[in-house]
Amino acid sequence: MLCLFCKSISAQNLPVQSYPLIKTRNEVQYKNYYLLTLFQQLPELRKMLAADTALQSALKSKTAQVNESLKNCRAEISCYAKALKFSTAEIADISNRLAAIYSDNNALGKLVMNHLNPSGCYAMYNKETHKDLLIKAWEQDAKAINYAIGIYIEGNKPNYPKIDSISFSSKDKEYAELTAASAGLTLQNKDNLFFEPAMQFALTALELNERNDAADYEPMLKGVNLAAFNQIKKTDWKKYPYSLILVPGAGPEEKEVALSAGGMIRCRLAALQYQKGMAPFIVVSGGRVHPYKTKFSEAYEMKKFLMETLQIPESAIIMEPHARHTTTNLRNCARLMFRYGMPIDKPGMVCTVKSQSYYITDILLERCKKELGYYPYKNGKRLSETESEFYLNTTSLQIDFDEPLDP
């Protein structure tokens, strides 16, 4: 298996294409907090964690904090947030406890070997020992919960305030009441594990703000991408120089406009390459981004345009409806290539307008390194002013803790 930029890593620590993600009915949960989802969903592991006295003590402490907030916080929203978020000390205590009870041969050891490594969801830590990878994954998920609560309860500034900010005012009395009710609901499950009240509070915050974007069109393999996925299984890849043609989204700034002129042109450029037989699939990438809280999905509208106007068959179009930035257009495309079983050593083609095409090859990689912490792709050859090659990096499977709308 090819893994660009990580040839020195042991093969057993690399992600595995055949690995099936353990999913929940709430797609936002497993996409943001995969370790915690595994804690919750794997029976042997859940039993082990539920029986641990130290972790039970952590749950009791959190429960007491929430009950105290329900008595005293009233309209002070940040008070509820403080009660549900993990403190630095709490994160460290749980890290130490997980390390203490970890063994290569117990349920935690099996978790790392059978799920964390092959899933790729914590790929940036795959040089660590299995025990340390577990700890870093826990710390990442705890930070992700705190981040979501900070943005969508306390009203902190997200990475991209113009498109991702809280929907409510922190001074809104109604939101204070909703926040109090949400805090109370976290304690209704009497079989909670130590992290579940905080995770539920974060997920409800996203829901109340209508920010469940990470779940848009899921499960895609049973819906919008079913025809293409079935075609992938039958594709003779040797017939094509490229595995796919990626079309990055271009959102309109007018609320009632479904597809921008830029989106239309990009689709036409991609359709031309598809008709030349350059690749068997077109990936349209972009979420509900511009303007703020738009109802239109860039990927969906581009797919619709390709099918209805340009007569491209649905079986040749893969939707990637979650990317919110050019960085994640490339990252999410790499993820789909991997998860859908496409050849990961075969280059893809990016097809877009000239200015963005050169931005992707000349500038974007360093922005990705700054914002994501790694390079999600490697540039290949420039093919024209509007087309270039790229190769995926499997580190793209890494969950991004501070982008809950597209982790």
Coordinates of C-alpha atoms in Angstrom, one line a residue, residues 11-259:
A11 CA 3.0 -1.4 7.8
Q12 CA 0.9 -2.4 10.8
N13 CA 0.3 1.2 11.7
L14 CA -1.0 2.2 8.2
P15 CA -4.6 2.7 7.4
V16 CA -6.3 -0.2 5.7
Q17 CA -8.7 0.4 2.7
S18 CA -10.9 -2.6 3.6
Y19 CA -11.4 -1.3 7.2
P20 CA -15.2 -0.6 7.8
L21 CA -15.8 2.4 10.0
I22 CA -17.9 1.7 13.1
K23 CA -20.8 4.1 12.6
T24 CA -23.7 5.5 14.7
R25 CA -27.1 6.8 13.7
N26 CA -25.7 10.3 14.4
E27 CA -23.0 10.7 11.7
V28 CA -21.8 13.9 13.3
Q29 CA -20.7 11.8 16.4
Y30 CA -18.5 9.2 14.7
K31 CA -17.0 11.7 12.3
N32 CA -15.9 14.0 15.1
Y33 CA -15.3 11.6 18.0
Y34 CA -14.3 8.3 16.6
L35 CA -12.4 7.0 19.6
L36 CA -15.3 7.8 21.9
T37 CA -17.7 6.2 19.4
L38 CA -15.6 3.0 19.7
F39 CA -15.6 3.3 23.5
Q40 CA -19.4 3.4 23.3
Q41 CA -20.1 0.8 20.5
L42 CA -17.6 -2.0 21.2
P43 CA -19.3 -4.3 23.8
E44 CA -16.2 -5.8 25.4
L45 CA -14.5 -2.4 25.6
R46 CA -17.6 -0.6 27.0
K47 CA -17.9 -3.2 29.7
M48 CA -14.3 -2.7 30.7
L49 CA -14.5 1.1 30.9
A50 CA -17.8 0.9 32.8
A51 CA -16.3 -1.4 35.4
D52 CA -13.3 0.8 36.1
T53 CA -13.6 2.6 39.4
A54 CA -11.4 5.5 38.5
L55 CA -13.3 6.2 35.3
Q56 CA -16.6 5.8 37.2
S57 CA -15.3 8.4 39.7
A58 CA -14.6 10.8 36.8
L59 CA -18.2 10.3 35.7
K60 CA -19.6 11.0 39.2
S61 CA -17.5 14.1 39.4
K62 CA -18.8 15.3 36.1
T63 CA -22.4 14.5 37.1
A64 CA -22.0 16.5 40.3
Q65 CA -20.7 19.5 38.3
V66 CA -23.7 19.4 36.0
N67 CA -26.1 19.1 38.8
E68 CA -24.5 22.1 40.5
S69 CA -24.8 24.1 37.3
L70 CA -28.5 23.3 37.0
K71 CA -29.0 24.7 40.5
N72 CA -26.9 27.8 40.2
C73 CA -26.1 28.9 36.6
R74 CA -29.6 30.3 35.7
A75 CA -29.1 32.5 32.6
E76 CA -25.2 32.3 32.6
I77 CA -24.5 30.2 29.5
S78 CA -20.7 30.0 30.2
C79 CA -21.5 28.4 33.5
Y80 CA -23.1 25.4 31.9
A81 CA -20.3 25.2 29.4
K82 CA -17.7 25.1 32.2
A83 CA -19.5 22.3 33.9
L84 CA -19.6 20.1 30.8
K85 CA -16.3 20.8 29.3
F86 CA -13.2 18.7 30.3
S87 CA -10.7 20.7 32.3
T88 CA -7.0 20.2 31.7
A89 CA -6.7 18.3 34.9
E90 CA -9.6 16.0 34.0
I91 CA -8.1 15.2 30.6
A92 CA -4.8 14.4 32.2
D93 CA -6.3 12.2 34.9
I94 CA -8.2 10.2 32.2
S95 CA -5.1 10.0 30.1
N96 CA -3.2 8.6 33.0
R97 CA -5.9 6.1 33.9
L98 CA -6.1 4.8 30.3
A99 CA -2.4 4.4 30.2
A100 CA -2.5 2.5 33.5
I101 CA -5.1 0.0 32.4
Y102 CA -3.8 -0.4 28.8
S103 CA -2.4 -3.7 27.7
D104 CA -1.6 -5.0 24.2
N105 CA -3.7 -8.0 25.0
N106 CA -6.8 -6.4 26.6
A107 CA -9.8 -4.6 25.0
L108 CA -7.8 -1.3 24.8
G109 CA -4.9 -3.0 23.0
K110 CA -7.4 -4.6 20.5
L111 CA -9.0 -1.2 20.0
V112 CA -5.7 0.3 18.8
M113 CA -4.7 -2.7 16.7
N114 CA -8.1 -3.5 15.1
H115 CA -9.6 0.0 14.9
L116 CA -7.5 3.1 15.6
N117 CA -4.6 2.2 13.3
P118 CA -6.5 0.7 10.4
S119 CA -9.2 3.4 10.4
G120 CA -6.6 6.2 9.8
C121 CA -8.8 8.5 11.9
Y122 CA -5.7 9.4 14.1
A123 CA -3.1 9.0 11.3
M124 CA -0.9 11.8 12.5
Y125 CA -0.1 9.7 15.5
N126 CA 0.8 6.5 13.7
K127 CA 4.5 6.8 14.7
E128 CA 3.6 6.5 18.3
T129 CA 3.5 3.4 20.4
H130 CA 0.0 1.9 20.6
K131 CA -0.4 3.1 24.2
D132 CA 0.6 6.6 23.3
L133 CA -1.6 6.6 20.2
L134 CA -4.6 5.8 22.4
I135 CA -3.8 8.6 24.8
K136 CA -3.4 11.2 22.0
A137 CA -6.6 10.0 20.4
W138 CA -8.4 10.5 23.7
E139 CA -6.9 13.9 24.2
Q140 CA -7.9 14.9 20.7
D141 CA -11.5 13.9 21.1
A142 CA -11.7 15.7 24.5
K143 CA -10.3 18.8 22.8
A144 CA -12.9 18.4 20.0
I145 CA -15.7 18.3 22.5
N146 CA -14.4 21.4 24.3
Y147 CA -14.0 23.2 21.0
A148 CA -17.6 22.5 19.8
I149 CA -19.0 23.7 23.2
G150 CA -16.8 26.8 23.1
I151 CA -18.0 27.8 19.7
Y152 CA -21.7 26.7 19.8
I153 CA -22.5 27.3 23.5
E154 CA -20.1 30.1 24.6
G155 CA -20.0 31.9 21.2
N156 CA -16.2 31.8 20.8
K157 CA -14.8 32.7 17.4
P158 CA -14.4 29.7 15.0
N159 CA -11.6 29.4 12.5
Y160 CA -13.9 31.0 9.8
P161 CA -16.3 33.3 11.6
K162 CA -18.2 34.5 8.5
I163 CA -19.5 31.0 7.7
D164 CA -19.2 28.9 10.9
S165 CA -20.3 31.1 13.8
I166 CA -22.9 30.4 16.5
S167 CA -26.5 31.1 15.4
F168 CA -27.6 32.5 18.8
S169 CA -26.6 35.5 20.9
S170 CA -24.9 34.6 24.1
K171 CA -27.2 37.2 25.7
D172 CA -30.3 35.5 24.4
K173 CA -32.5 34.4 27.3
E174 CA -34.1 31.7 25.2
Y175 CA -30.7 30.2 24.4
A176 CA -29.8 30.2 28.1
E177 CA -33.0 28.2 28.8
L178 CA -32.2 25.8 25.9
T179 CA -28.7 25.4 27.2
A180 CA -29.9 24.6 30.7
A181 CA -32.3 22.0 29.3
S182 CA -29.5 20.5 27.2
A183 CA -27.3 20.2 30.2
G184 CA -30.1 18.4 32.1
L185 CA -30.6 16.0 29.3
T186 CA -27.0 14.8 29.5
L187 CA -27.8 13.1 32.8
Q188 CA -30.8 11.2 31.7
N189 CA -28.9 8.1 30.6
K190 CA -28.2 6.1 33.8
D191 CA -25.6 4.0 32.0
N192 CA -23.3 6.8 30.9
L193 CA -19.6 6.3 30.4
F194 CA -17.3 8.9 31.7
F195 CA -17.3 11.0 28.5
E196 CA -20.9 10.7 27.4
P197 CA -22.5 13.7 29.2
A198 CA -19.9 16.1 27.6
M199 CA -20.2 14.5 24.2
Q200 CA -24.0 14.7 24.2
F201 CA -23.8 18.3 25.3
A202 CA -21.5 19.1 22.3
L203 CA -23.6 17.2 19.8
T204 CA -26.8 18.9 21.0
A205 CA -25.1 22.3 20.7
L206 CA -24.4 21.6 17.1
E207 CA -27.9 20.4 16.5
L208 CA -29.5 23.5 18.2
N209 CA -27.4 25.8 16.0
E210 CA -28.4 23.8 12.8
R211 CA -24.8 22.9 12.4
N212 CA -25.0 19.2 11.7
D213 CA -23.3 19.8 8.3
A214 CA -21.0 16.8 8.8
A215 CA -24.0 14.5 8.4
D216 CA -25.3 16.1 5.1
Y217 CA -26.4 13.4 2.6
E218 CA -25.2 10.6 4.9
P219 CA -25.2 7.7 4.4
M220 CA -23.9 8.6 1.0
L221 CA -23.1 5.0 -0.1
K222 CA -26.8 4.2 0.3
G223 CA -28.0 7.4 -1.5
V224 CA -26.3 10.1 -3.5
N225 CA -23.1 8.0 -4.3
L226 CA -24.7 4.6 -4.6
A227 CA -24.7 4.5 -8.4
A228 CA -21.1 5.7 -8.6
F229 CA -19.9 3.3 -5.9
N230 CA -21.4 0.3 -7.7
Q231 CA -19.6 1.5 -10.8
I232 CA -16.3 1.7 -9.0
K233 CA -16.5 -2.0 -8.4
K234 CA -16.7 -2.7 -12.1
T235 CA -14.2 -0.1 -13.3
D236 CA -11.1 -1.2 -15.3
W237 CA -8.7 1.4 -14.1
K238 CA -6.0 0.5 -16.7
K239 CA -8.2 2.2 -19.3
Y240 CA -7.8 5.7 -17.7
P241 CA -4.8 7.9 -17.0
Y242 CA -6.5 9.3 -13.9
S243 CA -8.7 7.8 -11.2
L244 CA -11.0 10.8 -11.0
I245 CA -11.5 14.5 -11.9
L246 CA -12.0 16.7 -8.9
V247 CA -14.1 19.9 -9.2
P248 CA -13.6 22.2 -6.2
G249 CA -16.8 24.1 -5.2
A250 CA -17.5 27.8 -5.8
G251 CA -20.3 29.0 -3.6
P252 CA -22.4 32.0 -4.6
E253 CA -22.7 35.0 -2.2
E254 CA -26.4 35.6 -3.0
K255 CA -28.8 33.6 -0.8
E256 CA -31.3 32.6 -3.5
V257 CA -28.7 31.5 -6.0
A258 CA -28.2 27.7 -6.1
L259 CA -25.1 27.4 -8.2

